[in-house]
Amino acid sequence: AQLPTAPRQVARRQSHLGEGIPRRDKDHSHLQIAQTSIFFRDQRTRQEHSMSTPATPIKILLVEDNPKYRQVISKALQREARFELVGPALGSAERALVQLERTNSIPPDVILLDLYLPGISGTTAIPSLLSLAPKAKIIVLSQSNREADVVGAIEAGAAGYLLKSSKIQQIKAAI
């Protein structure tokens, strides 16, 4: 998949992550450092989601191995009528794939996915998740601000990339 050539925002929070991701003019010159922790593959995707008020809740599948972080995100999303968690939050990509393969499972609109999971990594799982839920947008939630992780996730098919240090309001806005 070819990345868009227009400038985009790259995940970084200066107070927590030092210098952030260095800008490279060669391979990924379309990436720009910003004072935000949100990266969107397609600016149009960000605008469509932020401008629309869905008549039905946005269905979200959360895949996160840290139980405390998973609980915090789950509770914050459940407090909003516009969001609906489909099934329990899952701790591995394998469990997410099994849930999506079930014929009676509700297909998610958004998959919040950690990159560094036990077993199959989030980046490796992205193409399989998208093949089972082709209409879903995958937003990566990671502690990593490494350029290779951001670019790898986006190239694999993620629609967005958030740092775990993002405020819950930023996560909700990205969804």
Short mmCIF file of C-alpha atoms in Angstrom, two decimals:
data_model
loop_
_atom_site.label_atom_id
_atom_site.label_comp_id
_atom_site.label_asym_id
_atom_site.label_seq_id
_atom_site.Cartn_x
_atom_site.Cartn_y
_atom_site.Cartn_z
CA ALA A 1 0.00 0.00 0.00
CA GLN A 2 1.31 3.38 -0.94
CA LEU A 3 1.18 6.10 1.69
CA PRO A 4 -0.40 9.46 0.88
CA THR A 5 2.03 12.19 -0.04
CA ALA A 6 0.35 15.10 1.74
CA PRO A 7 1.82 16.19 5.10
CA ARG A 8 0.40 14.36 8.09
CA GLN A 9 0.76 14.62 11.84
CA VAL A 10 2.98 12.09 13.57
CA ALA A 11 2.52 10.87 17.10
CA ARG A 12 4.58 12.72 19.71
CA ARG A 13 4.18 14.19 23.16
CA GLN A 14 7.19 16.32 24.00
CA SER A 15 6.74 16.24 27.77
CA HIS A 16 6.78 12.43 27.91
CA LEU A 17 8.82 11.31 24.96
CA GLY A 18 11.76 13.64 24.55
CA GLU A 19 12.64 14.65 21.04
CA GLY A 20 9.97 12.59 19.27
CA ILE A 21 10.36 11.09 15.85
CA PRO A 22 13.06 12.59 13.65
CA ARG A 23 11.91 13.82 10.27
CA ARG A 24 13.45 11.95 7.36
CA ASP A 25 13.58 13.47 3.91
CA LYS A 26 14.17 10.17 2.10
CA ASP A 27 11.57 7.45 2.55
CA HIS A 28 8.93 9.10 4.69
CA SER A 29 9.18 12.79 3.94
CA HIS A 30 5.39 13.05 4.06
CA LEU A 31 5.54 12.57 7.86
CA GLN A 32 5.74 15.73 9.93
CA ILE A 33 6.43 16.07 13.65
CA ALA A 34 3.60 17.73 15.53
CA GLN A 35 2.73 18.62 19.13
CA THR A 36 -0.01 15.99 19.19
CA SER A 37 -0.28 12.31 19.91
CA ILE A 38 -2.63 11.56 17.02
CA PHE A 39 -1.66 10.36 13.56
CA PHE A 40 -4.23 9.79 10.85
CA ARG A 41 -3.49 7.91 7.67
CA ASP A 42 -6.08 9.95 5.85
CA GLN A 43 -7.09 13.45 6.95
CA ARG A 44 -10.51 12.86 5.39
CA THR A 45 -11.08 9.92 7.78
CA ARG A 46 -10.40 12.22 10.74
CA GLN A 47 -12.75 14.90 9.46
CA GLU A 48 -15.57 12.45 8.65
CA HIS A 49 -15.48 10.92 12.11
CA SER A 50 -15.16 14.18 14.01
CA MET A 51 -17.96 15.86 12.08
CA SER A 52 -20.50 13.06 12.11
CA THR A 53 -22.88 12.26 14.93
CA PRO A 54 -23.87 8.65 14.34
CA ALA A 55 -27.51 7.62 14.78
CA THR A 56 -26.28 4.27 16.10
CA PRO A 57 -23.32 3.87 18.44
CA ILE A 58 -19.86 3.33 16.99
CA LYS A 59 -19.01 -0.31 17.63
CA ILE A 60 -15.51 -0.71 19.10
CA LEU A 61 -13.32 -3.75 19.64
CA LEU A 62 -10.51 -3.11 22.17
CA VAL A 63 -7.38 -5.26 21.94
CA GLU A 64 -4.97 -4.42 24.79
CA ASP A 65 -2.87 -6.74 26.94
CA ASN A 66 -2.43 -4.43 29.97
CA PRO A 67 -5.44 -5.20 32.22
CA LYS A 68 -5.42 -1.83 34.02
CA TYR A 69 -5.17 0.22 30.82
CA ARG A 70 -7.80 -2.01 29.17
CA GLN A 71 -10.16 -1.41 32.12
CA VAL A 72 -9.66 2.38 32.08
CA ILE A 73 -10.28 2.65 28.33
CA SER A 74 -13.28 0.31 28.49
CA LYS A 75 -14.93 2.25 31.32
CA ALA A 76 -14.31 5.61 29.64
CA LEU A 77 -15.84 4.42 26.36
CA GLN A 78 -18.83 2.76 28.04
CA ARG A 79 -19.78 6.09 29.65
CA GLU A 80 -20.50 7.53 26.20
CA ALA A 81 -23.78 6.64 24.48
CA ARG A 82 -22.12 7.14 21.10
CA PHE A 83 -19.72 4.22 21.71
CA GLU A 84 -20.47 0.53 22.15
CA LEU A 85 -17.88 -2.11 22.99
CA VAL A 86 -18.50 -5.27 20.99
CA GLY A 87 -17.64 -8.14 23.26
CA PRO A 88 -15.15 -8.00 26.08
CA ALA A 89 -11.87 -6.16 25.72
CA LEU A 90 -9.32 -8.71 24.57
CA GLY A 91 -5.71 -9.21 25.65
CA SER A 92 -4.26 -10.66 22.45
CA ALA A 93 -4.53 -10.40 18.70
CA GLU A 94 -5.27 -14.14 18.50
CA ARG A 95 -8.36 -13.72 20.68
CA ALA A 96 -9.51 -10.79 18.56
CA LEU A 97 -9.13 -12.86 15.39
CA VAL A 98 -11.12 -15.74 16.93
CA GLN A 99 -13.89 -13.34 17.97
CA LEU A 100 -14.07 -11.79 14.50
CA GLU A 101 -14.19 -15.24 12.87
CA ARG A 102 -17.35 -16.12 14.79
CA THR A 103 -20.32 -15.83 12.49
CA ASN A 104 -22.51 -14.35 15.22
CA SER A 105 -20.04 -11.66 16.32
CA ILE A 106 -20.95 -8.03 15.72
CA PRO A 107 -18.46 -6.49 13.28
CA PRO A 108 -16.71 -3.48 14.81
CA ASP A 109 -16.55 -0.06 13.20
CA VAL A 110 -13.28 0.68 15.00
CA ILE A 111 -10.59 -1.60 16.41
CA LEU A 112 -8.38 -0.05 19.09
CA LEU A 113 -5.22 -2.15 18.88
CA ASP A 114 -2.04 -2.28 20.95
CA LEU A 115 1.12 -2.95 18.94
CA TYR A 116 3.13 -4.96 21.44
CA LEU A 117 0.88 -7.86 22.34
CA PRO A 118 1.79 -11.35 23.53
CA GLY A 119 1.85 -13.79 20.62
CA ILE A 120 1.04 -12.09 17.32
CA SER A 121 2.03 -8.42 17.34
CA GLY A 122 -0.52 -5.75 16.52
CA THR A 123 1.30 -4.80 13.34
CA THR A 124 1.34 -8.40 12.13
CA ALA A 125 -2.35 -8.82 12.99
CA ILE A 126 -3.60 -5.71 11.16
CA PRO A 127 -4.03 -7.32 7.70
CA SER A 128 -5.84 -10.34 9.19
CA LEU A 129 -8.11 -8.13 11.29
CA LEU A 130 -8.97 -6.06 8.23
CA SER A 131 -9.70 -9.18 6.16
CA LEU A 132 -12.21 -10.31 8.82
CA ALA A 133 -13.65 -6.82 9.39
CA PRO A 134 -13.03 -4.98 6.10
CA LYS A 135 -15.14 -1.94 7.01
CA ALA A 136 -13.39 -1.43 10.36
CA LYS A 137 -10.87 1.34 10.94
CA ILE A 138 -7.92 0.29 13.06
CA ILE A 139 -6.48 2.84 15.47
CA VAL A 140 -3.25 1.76 17.10
CA LEU A 141 -2.75 2.58 20.80
CA SER A 142 0.92 2.25 21.67
CA GLN A 143 3.59 3.53 24.03
CA SER A 144 6.03 3.61 21.14
CA ASN A 145 6.75 6.80 19.26
CA ARG A 146 9.36 5.08 17.08
CA GLU A 147 9.04 6.05 13.43
CA ALA A 148 9.37 2.42 12.36
CA ASP A 149 6.37 1.46 14.52
CA VAL A 150 4.20 4.33 13.26
CA VAL A 151 5.08 3.74 9.61
CA GLY A 152 4.82 -0.06 9.96
CA ALA A 153 1.33 0.17 11.45
CA ILE A 154 0.11 2.61 8.81
CA GLU A 155 1.63 0.59 5.98
CA ALA A 156 -0.05 -2.54 7.38
CA GLY A 157 -3.41 -0.78 7.12
CA ALA A 158 -4.03 1.13 10.36
CA ALA A 159 -6.12 4.26 9.89
CA GLY A 160 -4.59 6.06 12.88
CA TYR A 161 -1.93 5.92 15.56
CA LEU A 162 -2.27 7.19 19.14
CA LEU A 163 0.15 7.14 22.00
CA LYS A 164 -1.10 5.58 25.22
CA SER A 165 -0.21 8.84 26.94
CA SER A 166 -3.03 10.49 24.97
CA LYS A 167 -5.85 11.94 27.01
CA ILE A 168 -9.14 10.07 26.86
CA GLN A 169 -10.65 13.06 25.00
CA GLN A 170 -8.06 12.58 22.25
CA ILE A 171 -8.86 8.88 21.99
CA LYS A 172 -12.57 9.62 21.77
CA ALA A 173 -11.93 12.30 19.13
CA ALA A 174 -9.88 9.84 17.08
CA ILE A 175 -12.68 7.28 17.17
#
